[in-house]
PDB file of C-alpha atoms in Angstrom:
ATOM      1  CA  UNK A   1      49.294  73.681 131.116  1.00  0.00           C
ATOM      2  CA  UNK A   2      49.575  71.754 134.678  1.00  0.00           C
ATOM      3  CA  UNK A   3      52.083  68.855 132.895  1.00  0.00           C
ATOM      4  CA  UNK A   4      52.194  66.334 135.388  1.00  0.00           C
ATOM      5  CA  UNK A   5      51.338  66.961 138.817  1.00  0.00           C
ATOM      6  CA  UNK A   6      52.594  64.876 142.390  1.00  0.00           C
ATOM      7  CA  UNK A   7      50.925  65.199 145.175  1.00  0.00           C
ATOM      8  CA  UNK A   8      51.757  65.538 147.862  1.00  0.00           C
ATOM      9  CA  UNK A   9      54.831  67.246 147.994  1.00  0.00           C
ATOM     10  CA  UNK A  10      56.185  66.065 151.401  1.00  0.00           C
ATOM     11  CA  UNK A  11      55.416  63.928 153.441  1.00  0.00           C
ATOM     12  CA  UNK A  12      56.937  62.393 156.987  1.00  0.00           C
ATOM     13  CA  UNK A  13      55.451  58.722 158.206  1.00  0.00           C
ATOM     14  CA  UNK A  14      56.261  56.025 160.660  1.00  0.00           C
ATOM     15  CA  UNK A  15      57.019  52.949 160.093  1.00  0.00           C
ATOM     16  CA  UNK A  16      54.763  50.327 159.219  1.00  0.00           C
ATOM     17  CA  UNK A  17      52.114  53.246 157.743  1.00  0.00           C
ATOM     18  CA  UNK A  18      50.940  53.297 154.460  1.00  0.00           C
ATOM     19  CA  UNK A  19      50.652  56.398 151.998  1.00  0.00           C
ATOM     20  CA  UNK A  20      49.701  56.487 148.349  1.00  0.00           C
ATOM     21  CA  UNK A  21      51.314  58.708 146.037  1.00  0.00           C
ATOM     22  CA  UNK A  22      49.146  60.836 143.133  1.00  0.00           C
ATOM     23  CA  UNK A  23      50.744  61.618 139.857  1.00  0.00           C
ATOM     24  CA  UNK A  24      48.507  63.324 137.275  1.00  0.00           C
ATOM     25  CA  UNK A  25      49.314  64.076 133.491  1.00  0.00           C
ATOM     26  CA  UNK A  26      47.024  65.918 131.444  1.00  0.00           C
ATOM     27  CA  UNK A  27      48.991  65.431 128.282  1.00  0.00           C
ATOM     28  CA  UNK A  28      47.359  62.209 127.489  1.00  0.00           C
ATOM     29  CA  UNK A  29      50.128  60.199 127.275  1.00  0.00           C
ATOM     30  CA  UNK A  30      50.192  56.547 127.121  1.00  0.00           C
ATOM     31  CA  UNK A  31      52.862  55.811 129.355  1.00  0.00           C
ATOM     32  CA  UNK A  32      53.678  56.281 132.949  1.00  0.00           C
ATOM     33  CA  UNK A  33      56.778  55.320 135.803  1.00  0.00           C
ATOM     34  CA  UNK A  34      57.185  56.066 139.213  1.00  0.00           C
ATOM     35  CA  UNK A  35      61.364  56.471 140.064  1.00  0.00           C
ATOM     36  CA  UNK A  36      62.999  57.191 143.103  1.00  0.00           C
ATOM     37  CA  UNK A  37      66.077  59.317 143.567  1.00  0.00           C
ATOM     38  CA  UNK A  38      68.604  58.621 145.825  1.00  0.00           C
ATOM     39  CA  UNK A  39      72.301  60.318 146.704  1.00  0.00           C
ATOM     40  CA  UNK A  40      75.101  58.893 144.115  1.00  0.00           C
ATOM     41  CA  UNK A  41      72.158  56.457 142.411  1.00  0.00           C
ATOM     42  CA  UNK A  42      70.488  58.763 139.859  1.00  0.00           C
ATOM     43  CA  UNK A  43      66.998  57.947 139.493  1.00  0.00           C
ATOM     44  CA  UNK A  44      65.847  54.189 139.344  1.00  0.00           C
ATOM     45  CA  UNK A  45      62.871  52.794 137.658  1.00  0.00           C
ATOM     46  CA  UNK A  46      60.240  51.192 140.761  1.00  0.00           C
ATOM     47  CA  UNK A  47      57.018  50.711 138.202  1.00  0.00           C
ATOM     48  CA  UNK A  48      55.951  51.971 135.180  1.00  0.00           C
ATOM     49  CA  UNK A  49      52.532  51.419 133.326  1.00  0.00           C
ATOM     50  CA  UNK A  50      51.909  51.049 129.214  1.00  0.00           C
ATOM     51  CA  UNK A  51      48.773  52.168 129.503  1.00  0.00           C
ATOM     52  CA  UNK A  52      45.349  52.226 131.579  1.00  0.00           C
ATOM     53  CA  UNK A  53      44.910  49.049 133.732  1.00  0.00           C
ATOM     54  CA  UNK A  54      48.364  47.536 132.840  1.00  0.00           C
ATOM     55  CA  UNK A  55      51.462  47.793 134.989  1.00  0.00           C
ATOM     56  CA  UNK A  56      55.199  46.220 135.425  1.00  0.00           C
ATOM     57  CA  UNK A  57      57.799  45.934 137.753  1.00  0.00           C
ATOM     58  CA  UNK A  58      60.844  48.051 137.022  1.00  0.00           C
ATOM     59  CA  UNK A  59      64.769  47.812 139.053  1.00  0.00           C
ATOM     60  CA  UNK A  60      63.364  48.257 142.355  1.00  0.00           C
ATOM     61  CA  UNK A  61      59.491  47.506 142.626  1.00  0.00           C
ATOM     62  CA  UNK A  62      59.562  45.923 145.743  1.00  0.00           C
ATOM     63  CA  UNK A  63      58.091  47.279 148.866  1.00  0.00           C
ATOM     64  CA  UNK A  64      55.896  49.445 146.523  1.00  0.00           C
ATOM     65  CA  UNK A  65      52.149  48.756 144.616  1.00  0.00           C
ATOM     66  CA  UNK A  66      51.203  50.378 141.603  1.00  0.00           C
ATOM     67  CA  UNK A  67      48.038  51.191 140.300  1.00  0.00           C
ATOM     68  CA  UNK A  68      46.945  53.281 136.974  1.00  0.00           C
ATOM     69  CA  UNK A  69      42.716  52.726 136.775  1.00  0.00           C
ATOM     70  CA  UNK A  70      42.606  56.156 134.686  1.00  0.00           C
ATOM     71  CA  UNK A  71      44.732  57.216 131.795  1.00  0.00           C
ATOM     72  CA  UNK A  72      45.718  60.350 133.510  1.00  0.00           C
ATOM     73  CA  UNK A  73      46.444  58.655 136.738  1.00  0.00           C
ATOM     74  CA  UNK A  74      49.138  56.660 138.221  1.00  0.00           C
ATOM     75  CA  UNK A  75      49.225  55.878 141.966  1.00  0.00           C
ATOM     76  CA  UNK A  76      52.012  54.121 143.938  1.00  0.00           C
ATOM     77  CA  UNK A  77      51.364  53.142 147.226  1.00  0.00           C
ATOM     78  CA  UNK A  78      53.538  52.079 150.230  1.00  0.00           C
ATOM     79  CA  UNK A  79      51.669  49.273 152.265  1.00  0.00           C
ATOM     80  CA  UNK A  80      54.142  49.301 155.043  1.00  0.00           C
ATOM     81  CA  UNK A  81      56.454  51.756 154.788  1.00  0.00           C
ATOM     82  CA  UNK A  82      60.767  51.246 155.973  1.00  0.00           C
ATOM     83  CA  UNK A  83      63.172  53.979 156.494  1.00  0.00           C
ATOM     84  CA  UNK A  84      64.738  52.376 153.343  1.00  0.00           C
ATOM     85  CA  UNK A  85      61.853  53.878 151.528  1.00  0.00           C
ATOM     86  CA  UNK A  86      63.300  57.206 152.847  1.00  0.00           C
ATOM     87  CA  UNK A  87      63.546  59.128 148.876  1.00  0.00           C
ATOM     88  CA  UNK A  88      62.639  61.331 146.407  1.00  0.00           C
ATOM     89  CA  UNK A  89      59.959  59.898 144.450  1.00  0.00           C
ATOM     90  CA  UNK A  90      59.627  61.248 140.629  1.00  0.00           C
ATOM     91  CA  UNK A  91      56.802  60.714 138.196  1.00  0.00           C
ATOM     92  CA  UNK A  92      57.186  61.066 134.200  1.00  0.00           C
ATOM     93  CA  UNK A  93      54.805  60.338 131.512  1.00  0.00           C
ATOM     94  CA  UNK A  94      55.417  60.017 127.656  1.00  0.00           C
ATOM     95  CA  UNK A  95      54.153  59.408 124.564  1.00  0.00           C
ATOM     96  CA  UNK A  96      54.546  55.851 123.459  1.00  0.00           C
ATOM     97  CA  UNK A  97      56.923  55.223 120.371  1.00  0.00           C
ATOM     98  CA  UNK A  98      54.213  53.276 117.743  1.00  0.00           C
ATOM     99  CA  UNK A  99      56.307  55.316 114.750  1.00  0.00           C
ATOM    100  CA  UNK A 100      56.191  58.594 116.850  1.00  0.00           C
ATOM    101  CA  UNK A 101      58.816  60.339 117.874  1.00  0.00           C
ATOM    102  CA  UNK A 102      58.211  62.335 120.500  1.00  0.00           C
ATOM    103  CA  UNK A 103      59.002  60.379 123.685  1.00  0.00           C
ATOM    104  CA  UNK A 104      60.118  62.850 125.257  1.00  0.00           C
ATOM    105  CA  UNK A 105      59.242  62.029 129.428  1.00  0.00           C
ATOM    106  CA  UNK A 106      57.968  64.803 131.720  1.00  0.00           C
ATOM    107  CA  UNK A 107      58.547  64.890 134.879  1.00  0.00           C
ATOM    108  CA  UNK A 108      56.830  65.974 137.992  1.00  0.00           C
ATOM    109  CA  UNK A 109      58.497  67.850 140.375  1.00  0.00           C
ATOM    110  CA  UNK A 110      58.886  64.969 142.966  1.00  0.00           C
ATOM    111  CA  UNK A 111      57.371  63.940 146.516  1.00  0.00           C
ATOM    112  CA  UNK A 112      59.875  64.226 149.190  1.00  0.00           C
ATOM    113  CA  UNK A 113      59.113  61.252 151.675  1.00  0.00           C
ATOM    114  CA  UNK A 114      60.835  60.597 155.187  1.00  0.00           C
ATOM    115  CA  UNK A 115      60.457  57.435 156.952  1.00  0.00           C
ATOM    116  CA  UNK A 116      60.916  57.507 160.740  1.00  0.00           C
TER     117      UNK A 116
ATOM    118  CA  UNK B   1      70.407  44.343 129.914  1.00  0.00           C
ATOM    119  CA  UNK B   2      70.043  47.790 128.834  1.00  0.00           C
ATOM    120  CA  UNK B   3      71.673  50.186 131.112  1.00  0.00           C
ATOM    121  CA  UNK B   4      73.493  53.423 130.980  1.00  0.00           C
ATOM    122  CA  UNK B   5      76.565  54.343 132.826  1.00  0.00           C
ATOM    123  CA  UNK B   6      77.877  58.074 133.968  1.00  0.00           C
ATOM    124  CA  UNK B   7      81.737  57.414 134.803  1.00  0.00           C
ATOM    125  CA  UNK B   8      81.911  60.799 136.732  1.00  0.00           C
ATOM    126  CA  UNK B   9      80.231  61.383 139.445  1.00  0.00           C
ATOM    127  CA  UNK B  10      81.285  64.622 140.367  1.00  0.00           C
ATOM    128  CA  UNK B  11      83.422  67.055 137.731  1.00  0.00           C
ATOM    129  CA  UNK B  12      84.957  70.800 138.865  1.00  0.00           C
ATOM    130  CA  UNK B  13      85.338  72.922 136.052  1.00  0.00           C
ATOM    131  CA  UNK B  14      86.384  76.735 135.841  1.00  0.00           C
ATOM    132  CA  UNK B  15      83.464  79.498 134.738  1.00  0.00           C
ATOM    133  CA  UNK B  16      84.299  79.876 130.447  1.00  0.00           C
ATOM    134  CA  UNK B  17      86.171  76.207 130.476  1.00  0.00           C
ATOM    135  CA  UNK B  18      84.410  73.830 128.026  1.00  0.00           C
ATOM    136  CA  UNK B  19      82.480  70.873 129.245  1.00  0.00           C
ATOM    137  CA  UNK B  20      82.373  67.489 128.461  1.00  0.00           C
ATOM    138  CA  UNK B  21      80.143  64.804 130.186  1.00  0.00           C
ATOM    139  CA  UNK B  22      80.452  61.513 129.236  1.00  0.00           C
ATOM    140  CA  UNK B  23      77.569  58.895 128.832  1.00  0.00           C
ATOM    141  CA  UNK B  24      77.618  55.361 127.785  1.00  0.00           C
ATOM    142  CA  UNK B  25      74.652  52.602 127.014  1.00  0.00           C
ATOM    143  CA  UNK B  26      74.393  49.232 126.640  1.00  0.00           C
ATOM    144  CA  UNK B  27      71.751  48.247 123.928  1.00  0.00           C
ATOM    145  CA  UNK B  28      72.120  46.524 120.326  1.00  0.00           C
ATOM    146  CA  UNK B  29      69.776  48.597 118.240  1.00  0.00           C
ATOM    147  CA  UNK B  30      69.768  52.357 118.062  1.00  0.00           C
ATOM    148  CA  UNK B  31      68.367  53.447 121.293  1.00  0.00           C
ATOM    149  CA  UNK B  32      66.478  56.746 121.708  1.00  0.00           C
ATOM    150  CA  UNK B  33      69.155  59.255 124.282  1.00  0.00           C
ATOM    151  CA  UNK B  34      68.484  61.793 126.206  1.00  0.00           C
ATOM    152  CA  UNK B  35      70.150  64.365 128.755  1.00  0.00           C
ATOM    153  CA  UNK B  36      68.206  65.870 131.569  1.00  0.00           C
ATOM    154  CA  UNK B  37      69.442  68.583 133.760  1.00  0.00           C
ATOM    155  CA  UNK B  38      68.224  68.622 137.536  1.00  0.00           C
ATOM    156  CA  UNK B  39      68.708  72.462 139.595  1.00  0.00           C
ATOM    157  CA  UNK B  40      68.617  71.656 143.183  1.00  0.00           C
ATOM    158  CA  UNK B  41      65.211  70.971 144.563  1.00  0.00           C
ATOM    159  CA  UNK B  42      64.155  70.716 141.558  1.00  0.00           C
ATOM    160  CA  UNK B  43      62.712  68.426 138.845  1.00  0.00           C
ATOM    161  CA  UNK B  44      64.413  67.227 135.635  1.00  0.00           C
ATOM    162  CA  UNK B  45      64.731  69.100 132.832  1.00  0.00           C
ATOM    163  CA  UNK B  46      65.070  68.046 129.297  1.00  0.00           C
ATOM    164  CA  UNK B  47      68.351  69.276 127.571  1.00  0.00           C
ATOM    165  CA  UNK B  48      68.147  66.988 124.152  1.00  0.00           C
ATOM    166  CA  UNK B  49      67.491  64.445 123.131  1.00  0.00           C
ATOM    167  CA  UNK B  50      68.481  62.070 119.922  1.00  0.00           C
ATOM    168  CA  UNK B  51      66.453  59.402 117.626  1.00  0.00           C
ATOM    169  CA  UNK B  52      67.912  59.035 114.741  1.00  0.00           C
ATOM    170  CA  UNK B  53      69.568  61.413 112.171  1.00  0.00           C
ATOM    171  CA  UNK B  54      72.156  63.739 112.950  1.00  0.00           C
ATOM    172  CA  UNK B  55      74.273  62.297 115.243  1.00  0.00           C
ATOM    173  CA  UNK B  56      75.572  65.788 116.603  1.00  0.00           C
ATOM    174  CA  UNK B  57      72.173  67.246 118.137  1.00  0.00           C
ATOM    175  CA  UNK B  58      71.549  70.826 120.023  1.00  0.00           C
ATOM    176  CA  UNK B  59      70.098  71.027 123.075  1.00  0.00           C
ATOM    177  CA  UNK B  60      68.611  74.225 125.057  1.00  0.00           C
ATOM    178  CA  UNK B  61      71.460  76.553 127.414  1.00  0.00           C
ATOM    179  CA  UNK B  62      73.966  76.045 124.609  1.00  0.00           C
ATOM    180  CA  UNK B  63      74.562  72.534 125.272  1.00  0.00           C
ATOM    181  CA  UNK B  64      75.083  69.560 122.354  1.00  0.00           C
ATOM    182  CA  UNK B  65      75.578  66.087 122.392  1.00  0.00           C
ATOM    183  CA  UNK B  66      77.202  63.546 120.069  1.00  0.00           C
ATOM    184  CA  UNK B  67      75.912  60.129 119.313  1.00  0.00           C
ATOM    185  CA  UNK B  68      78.830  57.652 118.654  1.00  0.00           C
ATOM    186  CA  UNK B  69      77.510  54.065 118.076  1.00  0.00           C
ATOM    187  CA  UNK B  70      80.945  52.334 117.717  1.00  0.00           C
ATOM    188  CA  UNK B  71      81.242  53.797 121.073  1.00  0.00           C
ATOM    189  CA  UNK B  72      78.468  53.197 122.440  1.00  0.00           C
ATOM    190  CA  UNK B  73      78.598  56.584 123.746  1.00  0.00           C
ATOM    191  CA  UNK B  74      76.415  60.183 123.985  1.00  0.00           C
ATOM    192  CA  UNK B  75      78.179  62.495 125.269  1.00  0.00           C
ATOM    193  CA  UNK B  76      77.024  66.089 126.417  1.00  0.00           C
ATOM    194  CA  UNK B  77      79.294  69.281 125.445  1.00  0.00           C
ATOM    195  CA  UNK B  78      79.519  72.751 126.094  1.00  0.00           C
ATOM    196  CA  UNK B  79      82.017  75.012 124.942  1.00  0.00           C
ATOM    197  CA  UNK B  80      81.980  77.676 127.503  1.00  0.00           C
ATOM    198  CA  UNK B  81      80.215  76.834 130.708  1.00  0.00           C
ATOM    199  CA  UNK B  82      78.364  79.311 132.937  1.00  0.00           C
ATOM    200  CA  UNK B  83      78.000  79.300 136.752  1.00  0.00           C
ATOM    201  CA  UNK B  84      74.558  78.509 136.687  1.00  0.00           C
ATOM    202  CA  UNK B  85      75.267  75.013 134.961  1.00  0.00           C
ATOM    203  CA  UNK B  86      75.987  74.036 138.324  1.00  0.00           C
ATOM    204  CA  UNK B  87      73.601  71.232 138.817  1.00  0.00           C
ATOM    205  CA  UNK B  88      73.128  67.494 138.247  1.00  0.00           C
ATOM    206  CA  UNK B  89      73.171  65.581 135.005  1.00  0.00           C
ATOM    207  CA  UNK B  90      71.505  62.663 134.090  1.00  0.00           C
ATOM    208  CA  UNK B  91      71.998  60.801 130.240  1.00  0.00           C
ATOM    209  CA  UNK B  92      68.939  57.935 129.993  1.00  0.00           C
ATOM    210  CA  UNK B  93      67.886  55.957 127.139  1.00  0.00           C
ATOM    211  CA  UNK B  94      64.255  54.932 126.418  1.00  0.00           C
ATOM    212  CA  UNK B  95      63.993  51.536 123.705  1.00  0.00           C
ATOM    213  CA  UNK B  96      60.197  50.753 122.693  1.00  0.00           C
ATOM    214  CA  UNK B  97      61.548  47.244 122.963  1.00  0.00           C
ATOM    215  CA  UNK B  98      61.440  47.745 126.988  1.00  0.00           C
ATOM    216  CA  UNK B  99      59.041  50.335 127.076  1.00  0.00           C
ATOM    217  CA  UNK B 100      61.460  51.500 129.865  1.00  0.00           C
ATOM    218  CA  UNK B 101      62.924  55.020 130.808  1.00  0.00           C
ATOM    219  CA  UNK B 102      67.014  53.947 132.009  1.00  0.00           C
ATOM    220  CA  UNK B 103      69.180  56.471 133.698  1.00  0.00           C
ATOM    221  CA  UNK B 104      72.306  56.675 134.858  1.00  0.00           C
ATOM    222  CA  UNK B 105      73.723  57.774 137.635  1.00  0.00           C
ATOM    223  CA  UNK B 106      74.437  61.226 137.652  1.00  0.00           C
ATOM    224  CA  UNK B 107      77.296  63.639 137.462  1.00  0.00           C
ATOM    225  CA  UNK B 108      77.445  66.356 139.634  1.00  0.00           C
ATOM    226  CA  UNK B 109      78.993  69.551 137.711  1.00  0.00           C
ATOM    227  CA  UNK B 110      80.164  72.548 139.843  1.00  0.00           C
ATOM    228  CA  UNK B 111      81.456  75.453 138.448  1.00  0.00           C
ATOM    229  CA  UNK B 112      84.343  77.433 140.005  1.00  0.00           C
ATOM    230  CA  UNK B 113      84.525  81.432 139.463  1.00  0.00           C
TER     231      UNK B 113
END
């Protein structure tokens, strides 16, 4: 079972370039976020998605685009990318509650990006 | 808002001391809990989790965690810790009524020989 898989892995940009990040679950769950970790901050919510085709902002969406066309699919992009976007970027699905009790998330194993 | 707050960042404890981490939320109703453990480098992994029930749950590595609502609290225990619970842990609630994934901030456990 591949879980949920983030590609890439690493990546270094410039500023001002743009990059889209790949999470894919094969679990077929409903939901899907996009956090970033950062030193003493734990992980914090960017976007999420309830489903395919709808998205919402989370703490810190801004700065990033979101985009979930498949169910198995959730992209976040970086138009013009800051050395504040300088992270660890983490991607979890889950089932959705709806009287079940197994939201449980699953995480990726995270995209380390630099911003130079 | 919901949120959920680690007071310890970082905690030292000897190998075979017991463990306690604490975790606190902020919802009204009866939020789902759950305590990851991250390795460094790595991803998160889940340790429990609660929903309703018990309010004493087990977890996986020996670890358990007690749900206190008139403290608003879930803390993670361990009666004899092991060097290799050095890592980072992370409490977060999930509520269907946010459809949101919360986590705190993190304490840091090392474990001293």
């Amino acid at each position: 079972n591949a879980g949920v898989t983030q590609t890439p892995k690493f990546r270094v940009l410039k500023t001002g370039q743009s990059m889209t990040l790949l999470c894919a679950q094969d679990m077929n769950h409903e939901y899907m976020y996009w956090y970033r970790q950062d030193p003493g901050m734990g992980l914090r919510l960017i976007h999420y998605s309830v489903g395919e085709g709808t998205t919402a902002k989370g703490e810190v969406p801004d700065g990033y685009n979101v985009s979930r066309l498949k169910k198995q699919n959730f992209l976040l992009g970086l138009e013009s990318a800051a050395p504040s976007q300088t992270s660890v970027y983490f991607c979890a699905s889950s089932y959705s509650t709806g009287g079940l009790l197994n939201t449980e998330a699953f995480f990726g194993q995270g995209t380390r990006l630099t911003v130079v | 808002a919901q949120s959920v707050t680690q007071p310890d960042i970082h905690i030292t404890v000897s190998e075979g001391a017991s463990l306690e981490l604490r975790c606190n939320y902020s919802y009204g109703a009866t939020p789902y809990l759950f305590w990851y453990v991250q390795s460094p480098g790595q991803g998160l992994q889940l340790l429990l989790k609660y929903f309703s029930g018990d309010t004493l749950v087990q977890g996986i590595k020996g670890f358990e965690a007690e749900f206190k609502r008139s403290q608003s609290s879930f803390n993670l225990r361990k009666p004899s810790v092991h060097w290799s619970d050095a890592a980072e842990y992370f409490c977060a609630s999930f509520s269907g009524g946010y459809n949101k994934l919360i986590f705190g901030a993190g304490t840091r456990l090392a474990v001293h020989p």
